[in-house]
Every structure is written in C-alpha cells, then in structure tokens.
PDB file of N, CA and C in Angstrom:
ATOM      1  N   VAL J   1     121.136  69.378 115.504  1.00 62.00           N
ATOM      2  CA  VAL J   1     122.104  70.200 115.416  1.00 62.00           C
ATOM      3  C   VAL J   1     122.890  70.475 116.983  1.00 62.00           C
ATOM      4  N   LEU J   2     122.187  69.652 118.001  1.00 68.00           N
ATOM      5  CA  LEU J   2     122.651  69.990 119.169  1.00 68.00           C
ATOM      6  C   LEU J   2     124.251  69.377 119.282  1.00 68.00           C
ATOM      7  N   LYS J   3     125.077  69.616 119.803  1.00 79.00           N
ATOM      8  CA  LYS J   3     126.370  69.488 120.157  1.00 79.00           C
ATOM      9  C   LYS J   3     127.011  69.311 118.814  1.00 79.00           C
ATOM     10  N   ASP J   4     126.745  70.166 117.692  1.00 80.00           N
ATOM     11  CA  ASP J   4     127.180  70.025 116.422  1.00 80.00           C
ATOM     12  C   ASP J   4     127.578  68.958 115.856  1.00 80.00           C
ATOM     13  N   GLN J   5     126.602  68.166 115.952  1.00 87.00           N
ATOM     14  CA  GLN J   5     126.509  66.730 115.307  1.00 87.00           C
ATOM     15  C   GLN J   5     125.622  67.023 114.116  1.00 87.00           C
ATOM     16  N   ARG J   6     126.539  66.614 113.062  1.00 92.00           N
ATOM     17  CA  ARG J   6     126.326  67.128 111.681  1.00 92.00           C
ATOM     18  C   ARG J   6     125.422  66.015 111.135  1.00 92.00           C
ATOM     19  N   SER J   7     124.516  66.703 110.053  1.00 93.00           N
ATOM     20  CA  SER J   7     123.513  65.542 109.626  1.00 93.00           C
ATOM     21  C   SER J   7     123.105  66.123 107.963  1.00 93.00           C
ATOM     22  N   ILE J   8     122.911  65.272 107.312  1.00 94.00           N
ATOM     23  CA  ILE J   8     122.671  65.660 105.879  1.00 94.00           C
ATOM     24  C   ILE J   8     121.069  65.761 105.749  1.00 94.00           C
ATOM     25  N   LEU J   9     120.501  66.915 105.572  1.00 95.00           N
ATOM     26  CA  LEU J   9     119.058  67.079 105.575  1.00 95.00           C
ATOM     27  C   LEU J   9     118.599  67.855 104.470  1.00 95.00           C
ATOM     28  N   THR J  10     117.403  67.720 103.752  1.00 96.00           N
ATOM     29  CA  THR J  10     116.713  68.334 103.110  1.00 96.00           C
ATOM     30  C   THR J  10     116.167  69.668 103.527  1.00 96.00           C
ATOM     31  N   VAL J  11     116.978  70.914 103.222  1.00 95.00           N
ATOM     32  CA  VAL J  11     116.726  71.906 103.974  1.00 95.00           C
ATOM     33  C   VAL J  11     116.512  73.170 102.740  1.00 95.00           C
ATOM     34  N   CYS J  12     115.591  74.085 103.102  1.00 94.00           N
ATOM     35  CA  CYS J  12     115.241  75.247 102.321  1.00 94.00           C
ATOM     36  C   CYS J  12     116.175  76.432 102.663  1.00 94.00           C
ATOM     37  N   SER J  13     116.962  76.940 101.762  1.00 92.00           N
ATOM     38  CA  SER J  13     117.860  77.917 102.143  1.00 92.00           C
ATOM     39  C   SER J  13     118.293  78.765 100.774  1.00 92.00           C
ATOM     40  N   PRO J  14     118.284  80.002 101.032  1.00 91.00           N
ATOM     41  CA  PRO J  14     118.752  80.987  99.834  1.00 91.00           C
ATOM     42  C   PRO J  14     119.921  80.468  98.907  1.00 91.00           C
ATOM     43  N   GLU J  15     119.801  80.762  97.964  1.00 92.00           N
ATOM     44  CA  GLU J  15     120.879  80.229  96.935  1.00 92.00           C
ATOM     45  C   GLU J  15     121.221  81.694  96.112  1.00 92.00           C
ATOM     46  N   PRO J  16     122.679  81.913  95.839  1.00 93.00           N
ATOM     47  CA  PRO J  16     122.932  82.956  95.044  1.00 93.00           C
ATOM     48  C   PRO J  16     122.232  82.781  93.727  1.00 93.00           C
ATOM     49  N   LYS J  17     122.180  81.595  93.168  1.00 93.00           N
ATOM     50  CA  LYS J  17     121.733  81.403  91.808  1.00 93.00           C
ATOM     51  C   LYS J  17     121.471  80.014  91.455  1.00 93.00           C
ATOM     52  N   VAL J  18     119.900  79.844  90.936  1.00 92.00           N
ATOM     53  CA  VAL J  18     119.871  78.504  90.739  1.00 92.00           C
ATOM     54  C   VAL J  18     119.414  78.543  89.137  1.00 92.00           C
ATOM     55  N   GLU J  19     120.009  77.580  88.308  1.00 91.00           N
ATOM     56  CA  GLU J  19     119.993  77.675  87.172  1.00 91.00           C
ATOM     57  C   GLU J  19     119.590  78.918  86.320  1.00 91.00           C
ATOM     58  N   GLY J  20     120.486  79.902  86.732  1.00 91.00           N
ATOM     59  CA  GLY J  20     120.435  81.237  85.999  1.00 91.00           C
ATOM     60  C   GLY J  20     119.517  82.208  86.625  1.00 91.00           C
ATOM     61  N   ILE J  21     118.867  81.498  87.849  1.00 93.00           N
ATOM     62  CA  ILE J  21     117.718  82.514  88.495  1.00 93.00           C
ATOM     63  C   ILE J  21     118.423  83.251  89.639  1.00 93.00           C
ATOM     64  N   PRO J  22     118.606  84.393  89.815  1.00 94.00           N
ATOM     65  CA  PRO J  22     119.376  84.794  91.134  1.00 94.00           C
ATOM     66  C   PRO J  22     118.457  84.856  92.161  1.00 94.00           C
ATOM     67  N   ASN J  23     119.204  84.584  93.351  1.00 93.00           N
ATOM     68  CA  ASN J  23     118.344  84.772  94.707  1.00 93.00           C
ATOM     69  C   ASN J  23     117.005  84.398  94.735  1.00 93.00           C
ATOM     70  N   VAL J  24     117.352  82.743  94.951  1.00 94.00           N
ATOM     71  CA  VAL J  24     116.211  82.010  95.197  1.00 94.00           C
ATOM     72  C   VAL J  24     116.249  80.914  96.090  1.00 94.00           C
ATOM     73  N   THR J  25     115.188  80.709  97.048  1.00 92.00           N
ATOM     74  CA  THR J  25     115.332  79.593  98.153  1.00 92.00           C
ATOM     75  C   THR J  25     114.865  78.396  97.352  1.00 92.00           C
ATOM     76  N   VAL J  26     115.556  77.128  97.906  1.00 91.00           N
ATOM     77  CA  VAL J  26     115.013  75.921  97.252  1.00 91.00           C
ATOM     78  C   VAL J  26     115.415  75.010  98.325  1.00 91.00           C
ATOM     79  N   ALA J  27     114.852  73.499  98.473  1.00 93.00           N
ATOM     80  CA  ALA J  27     115.185  72.656  99.246  1.00 93.00           C
ATOM     81  C   ALA J  27     116.059  71.784  98.611  1.00 93.00           C
ATOM     82  N   LEU J  28     117.161  71.484  99.178  1.00 94.00           N
ATOM     83  CA  LEU J  28     118.501  70.715  98.551  1.00 94.00           C
ATOM     84  C   LEU J  28     118.968  69.935  99.544  1.00 94.00           C
ATOM     85  N   PRO J  29     119.753  68.744  99.539  1.00 97.00           N
ATOM     86  CA  PRO J  29     120.365  68.004 100.341  1.00 97.00           C
ATOM     87  C   PRO J  29     121.528  69.019 101.018  1.00 97.00           C
ATOM     88  N   ARG J  30     121.727  69.387 102.158  1.00 96.00           N
ATOM     89  CA  ARG J  30     122.463  70.026 102.719  1.00 96.00           C
ATOM     90  C   ARG J  30     123.081  69.504 104.088  1.00 96.00           C
ATOM     91  N   LEU J  31     124.279  69.699 104.157  1.00 95.00           N
ATOM     92  CA  LEU J  31     124.955  69.480 105.598  1.00 95.00           C
ATOM     93  C   LEU J  31     124.832  70.491 106.629  1.00 95.00           C
ATOM     94  N   VAL J  32     124.280  70.079 107.705  1.00 94.00           N
ATOM     95  CA  VAL J  32     123.631  71.080 108.691  1.00 94.00           C
ATOM     96  C   VAL J  32     124.425  70.608 109.932  1.00 94.00           C
ATOM     97  N   GLY J  33     124.920  71.635 110.579  1.00 92.00           N
ATOM     98  CA  GLY J  33     125.464  71.530 111.797  1.00 92.00           C
ATOM     99  C   GLY J  33     125.196  72.596 112.878  1.00 92.00           C
ATOM    100  N   GLY J  34     126.004  72.700 113.774  1.00 89.00           N
ATOM    101  CA  GLY J  34     125.788  73.723 114.869  1.00 89.00           C
ATOM    102  C   GLY J  34     125.777  75.210 114.645  1.00 89.00           C
ATOM    103  N   GLU J  35     126.203  75.354 113.182  1.00 88.00           N
ATOM    104  CA  GLU J  35     126.440  76.826 112.810  1.00 88.00           C
ATOM    105  C   GLU J  35     125.176  76.795 111.506  1.00 88.00           C
ATOM    106  N   GLY J  36     124.637  75.768 111.357  1.00 91.00           N
ATOM    107  CA  GLY J  36     123.569  75.951 110.378  1.00 91.00           C
ATOM    108  C   GLY J  36     123.851  75.282 109.259  1.00 91.00           C
ATOM    109  N   VAL J  37     123.567  75.827 108.077  1.00 93.00           N
ATOM    110  CA  VAL J  37     123.908  75.186 106.723  1.00 93.00           C
ATOM    111  C   VAL J  37     125.318  75.307 106.578  1.00 93.00           C
ATOM    112  N   MET J  38     126.063  73.963 106.350  1.00 94.00           N
ATOM    113  CA  MET J  38     127.624  74.083 106.082  1.00 94.00           C
ATOM    114  C   MET J  38     127.857  74.069 104.675  1.00 94.00           C
ATOM    115  N   GLU J  39     127.247  73.103 104.136  1.00 95.00           N
ATOM    116  CA  GLU J  39     127.430  72.839 102.559  1.00 95.00           C
ATOM    117  C   GLU J  39     126.109  72.485 101.876  1.00 95.00           C
ATOM    118  N   THR J  40     126.286  72.822 100.395  1.00 95.00           N
ATOM    119  CA  THR J  40     125.025  71.943  99.844  1.00 95.00           C
ATOM    120  C   THR J  40     125.569  71.251  98.784  1.00 95.00           C
ATOM    121  N   PHE J  41     124.757  69.868  98.637  1.00 96.00           N
ATOM    122  CA  PHE J  41     124.896  68.911  97.847  1.00 96.00           C
ATOM    123  C   PHE J  41     123.809  69.004  96.564  1.00 96.00           C
ATOM    124  N   TRP J  42     124.445  69.395  95.480  1.00 95.00           N
ATOM    125  CA  TRP J  42     123.495  69.424  94.266  1.00 95.00           C
ATOM    126  C   TRP J  42     123.577  68.057  93.672  1.00 95.00           C
ATOM    127  N   PRO J  43     122.368  67.255  93.707  1.00 94.00           N
ATOM    128  CA  PRO J  43     122.212  66.080  93.209  1.00 94.00           C
ATOM    129  C   PRO J  43     122.443  66.016  91.744  1.00 94.00           C
ATOM    130  N   PRO J  44     122.735  65.029  90.880  1.00 96.00           N
ATOM    131  CA  PRO J  44     122.592  65.128  89.564  1.00 96.00           C
ATOM    132  C   PRO J  44     121.178  65.067  88.693  1.00 96.00           C
ATOM    133  N   PHE J  45     120.746  66.187  88.008  1.00 95.00           N
ATOM    134  CA  PHE J  45     119.610  66.353  87.602  1.00 95.00           C
ATOM    135  C   PHE J  45     119.530  65.662  86.098  1.00 95.00           C
ATOM    136  N   SER J  46     118.552  65.106  85.913  1.00 97.00           N
ATOM    137  CA  SER J  46     117.967  64.511  84.374  1.00 97.00           C
ATOM    138  C   SER J  46     117.718  65.960  83.829  1.00 97.00           C
ATOM    139  N   ASP J  47     117.596  66.088  82.632  1.00 97.00           N
ATOM    140  CA  ASP J  47     117.311  67.307  81.463  1.00 97.00           C
ATOM    141  C   ASP J  47     115.795  67.467  82.051  1.00 97.00           C
ATOM    142  N   LEU J  48     114.909  66.684  82.388  1.00 97.00           N
ATOM    143  CA  LEU J  48     113.523  67.053  82.829  1.00 97.00           C
ATOM    144  C   LEU J  48     113.621  67.772  84.177  1.00 97.00           C
ATOM    145  N   GLU J  49     114.341  67.010  85.197  1.00 96.00           N
ATOM    146  CA  GLU J  49     114.450  67.552  86.576  1.00 96.00           C
ATOM    147  C   GLU J  49     115.080  69.029  86.381  1.00 96.00           C
ATOM    148  N   ARG J  50     115.935  69.069  85.593  1.00 95.00           N
ATOM    149  CA  ARG J  50     116.587  70.521  85.565  1.00 95.00           C
ATOM    150  C   ARG J  50     115.694  71.720  84.999  1.00 95.00           C
ATOM    151  N   ASN J  51     114.729  71.054  83.858  1.00 96.00           N
ATOM    152  CA  ASN J  51     114.038  72.205  83.386  1.00 96.00           C
ATOM    153  C   ASN J  51     112.823  72.292  84.823  1.00 96.00           C
ATOM    154  N   GLN J  52     112.449  71.297  85.524  1.00 96.00           N
ATOM    155  CA  GLN J  52     111.236  71.566  86.562  1.00 96.00           C
ATOM    156  C   GLN J  52     112.103  72.492  87.388  1.00 96.00           C
ATOM    157  N   LEU J  53     113.390  72.420  87.923  1.00 94.00           N
ATOM    158  CA  LEU J  53     113.834  73.082  88.757  1.00 94.00           C
ATOM    159  C   LEU J  53     113.922  74.491  88.357  1.00 94.00           C
ATOM    160  N   THR J  54     114.276  74.918  86.899  1.00 95.00           N
ATOM    161  CA  THR J  54     114.396  76.157  86.352  1.00 95.00           C
ATOM    162  C   THR J  54     113.174  76.783  86.474  1.00 95.00           C
ATOM    163  N   ALA J  55     111.965  76.006  85.953  1.00 96.00           N
ATOM    164  CA  ALA J  55     110.661  76.506  86.194  1.00 96.00           C
ATOM    165  C   ALA J  55     110.348  76.941  87.774  1.00 96.00           C
ATOM    166  N   SER J  56     110.488  76.103  88.521  1.00 94.00           N
ATOM    167  CA  SER J  56     110.285  76.431  90.153  1.00 94.00           C
ATOM    168  C   SER J  56     110.971  77.662  90.352  1.00 94.00           C
ATOM    169  N   SER J  57     112.267  77.743  90.115  1.00 94.00           N
ATOM    170  CA  SER J  57     113.048  78.903  90.446  1.00 94.00           C
ATOM    171  C   SER J  57     112.588  80.170  90.076  1.00 94.00           C
ATOM    172  N   LYS J  58     111.910  80.196  88.649  1.00 96.00           N
ATOM    173  CA  LYS J  58     111.226  81.226  88.144  1.00 96.00           C
ATOM    174  C   LYS J  58     110.195  81.753  88.880  1.00 96.00           C
ATOM    175  N   VAL J  59     109.265  80.753  89.370  1.00 95.00           N
ATOM    176  CA  VAL J  59     108.210  80.890  89.791  1.00 95.00           C
ATOM    177  C   VAL J  59     108.329  81.840  91.161  1.00 95.00           C
ATOM    178  N   ILE J  60     109.429  80.964  92.313  1.00 93.00           N
ATOM    179  CA  ILE J  60     109.605  81.826  93.399  1.00 93.00           C
ATOM    180  C   ILE J  60     110.379  83.084  93.234  1.00 93.00           C
ATOM    181  N   ARG J  61     111.440  83.349  92.399  1.00 94.00           N
ATOM    182  CA  ARG J  61     111.859  84.628  91.896  1.00 94.00           C
ATOM    183  C   ARG J  61     110.753  85.557  91.624  1.00 94.00           C
ATOM    184  N   GLY J  62     109.794  85.191  90.904  1.00 95.00           N
ATOM    185  CA  GLY J  62     108.746  86.051  90.473  1.00 95.00           C
ATOM    186  C   GLY J  62     107.668  86.536  91.729  1.00 95.00           C
ATOM    187  N   ALA J  63     107.565  85.367  92.615  1.00 94.00           N
ATOM    188  CA  ALA J  63     106.681  85.932  93.656  1.00 94.00           C
ATOM    189  C   ALA J  63     107.670  86.813  94.614  1.00 94.00           C
ATOM    190  N   LEU J  64     108.785  86.679  94.770  1.00 91.00           N
ATOM    191  CA  LEU J  64     109.658  87.251  95.669  1.00 91.00           C
ATOM    192  C   LEU J  64     109.822  88.857  94.980  1.00 91.00           C
ATOM    193  N   ASP J  65     109.738  88.786  93.869  1.00 94.00           N
ATOM    194  CA  ASP J  65     109.823  90.181  93.117  1.00 94.00           C
ATOM    195  C   ASP J  65     108.527  90.946  93.463  1.00 94.00           C
ATOM    196  N   GLU J  66     107.446  90.122  93.287  1.00 94.00           N
ATOM    197  CA  GLU J  66     106.061  90.941  93.624  1.00 94.00           C
ATOM    198  C   GLU J  66     105.998  91.392  95.181  1.00 94.00           C
ATOM    199  N   LEU J  67     106.397  90.622  95.951  1.00 93.00           N
ATOM    200  CA  LEU J  67     106.486  91.064  97.451  1.00 93.00           C
ATOM    201  C   LEU J  67     107.389  92.274  97.575  1.00 93.00           C
ATOM    202  N   GLU J  68     108.499  92.182  97.203  1.00 89.00           N
ATOM    203  CA  GLU J  68     109.387  93.526  97.172  1.00 89.00           C
ATOM    204  C   GLU J  68     109.091  94.758  96.506  1.00 89.00           C
ATOM    205  N   SER J  69     108.347  94.405  95.309  1.00 90.00           N
ATOM    206  CA  SER J  69     107.641  95.610  94.679  1.00 90.00           C
ATOM    207  C   SER J  69     106.524  96.430  95.429  1.00 90.00           C
ATOM    208  N   GLY J  70     105.622  95.542  96.145  1.00 83.00           N
ATOM    209  CA  GLY J  70     104.804  95.593  97.161  1.00 83.00           C
ATOM    210  C   GLY J  70     104.975  96.679  98.245  1.00 83.00           C
ATOM    211  N   LYS J  71     106.349  96.169  98.839  1.00 74.00           N
ATOM    212  CA  LYS J  71     106.831  96.927  99.911  1.00 74.00           C
ATOM    213  C   LYS J  71     107.241  98.319  99.676  1.00 74.00           C
ATOM    214  N   SER J  72     107.972  98.704  98.409  1.00 61.00           N
ATOM    215  CA  SER J  72     108.339  99.870  98.031  1.00 61.00           C
ATOM    216  C   SER J  72     107.251 100.539  97.629  1.00 61.00           C
ATOM    217  N   SER J  73     105.832 100.185  97.497  1.00 59.00           N
ATOM    218  CA  SER J  73     105.044 100.922  97.114  1.00 59.00           C
ATOM    219  C   SER J  73     104.143 101.581  98.112  1.00 59.00           C
ATOM    220  N   GLN J  74     104.232 100.816  99.361  1.00 56.00           N
ATOM    221  CA  GLN J  74     103.722 101.464 100.424  1.00 56.00           C
ATOM    222  C   GLN J  74     104.424 102.291 101.197  1.00 56.00           C
TER     223      GLN J  74
END
C-alpha cells in the first residue's frame, strides 16, 4: 500500500452484517490502498458456500459475544 498503489487482497475486516449476523469480521477480497480497505467484493456463493459462511459468522459472533460478556463481568 505504499504510494497508494491499490491492490485486491483477501483481508479480514469487520462487516456490519454477514448473512444476517451483525458485526463480524470475515476475510473477503478487498481493494486496499493507502487509506486501508476501500471496497469489498462479495463473490458469488453457491448455496453450500452461503450456508458455510452463515455458520462461520455465527461462530465468530458467538465468540465475540463471550469475550464481550467476560469483560463486563470483570
């Protein structure tokens, strides 16, 4: 990303919603430049891939919820 040379890379970044699951971080093809992630490219998913993405998003969201609830009880 030096000199704002843009590139499409697979990068983990927070998403407001993935397959109905709010606030998860997933790896997707993204346009990255000098200011960071500039755009996300959602590839076409088969039904199986979409179901797997939903399942993964739920696992990620569940882990984040556990971490967040652990912080509030300390």
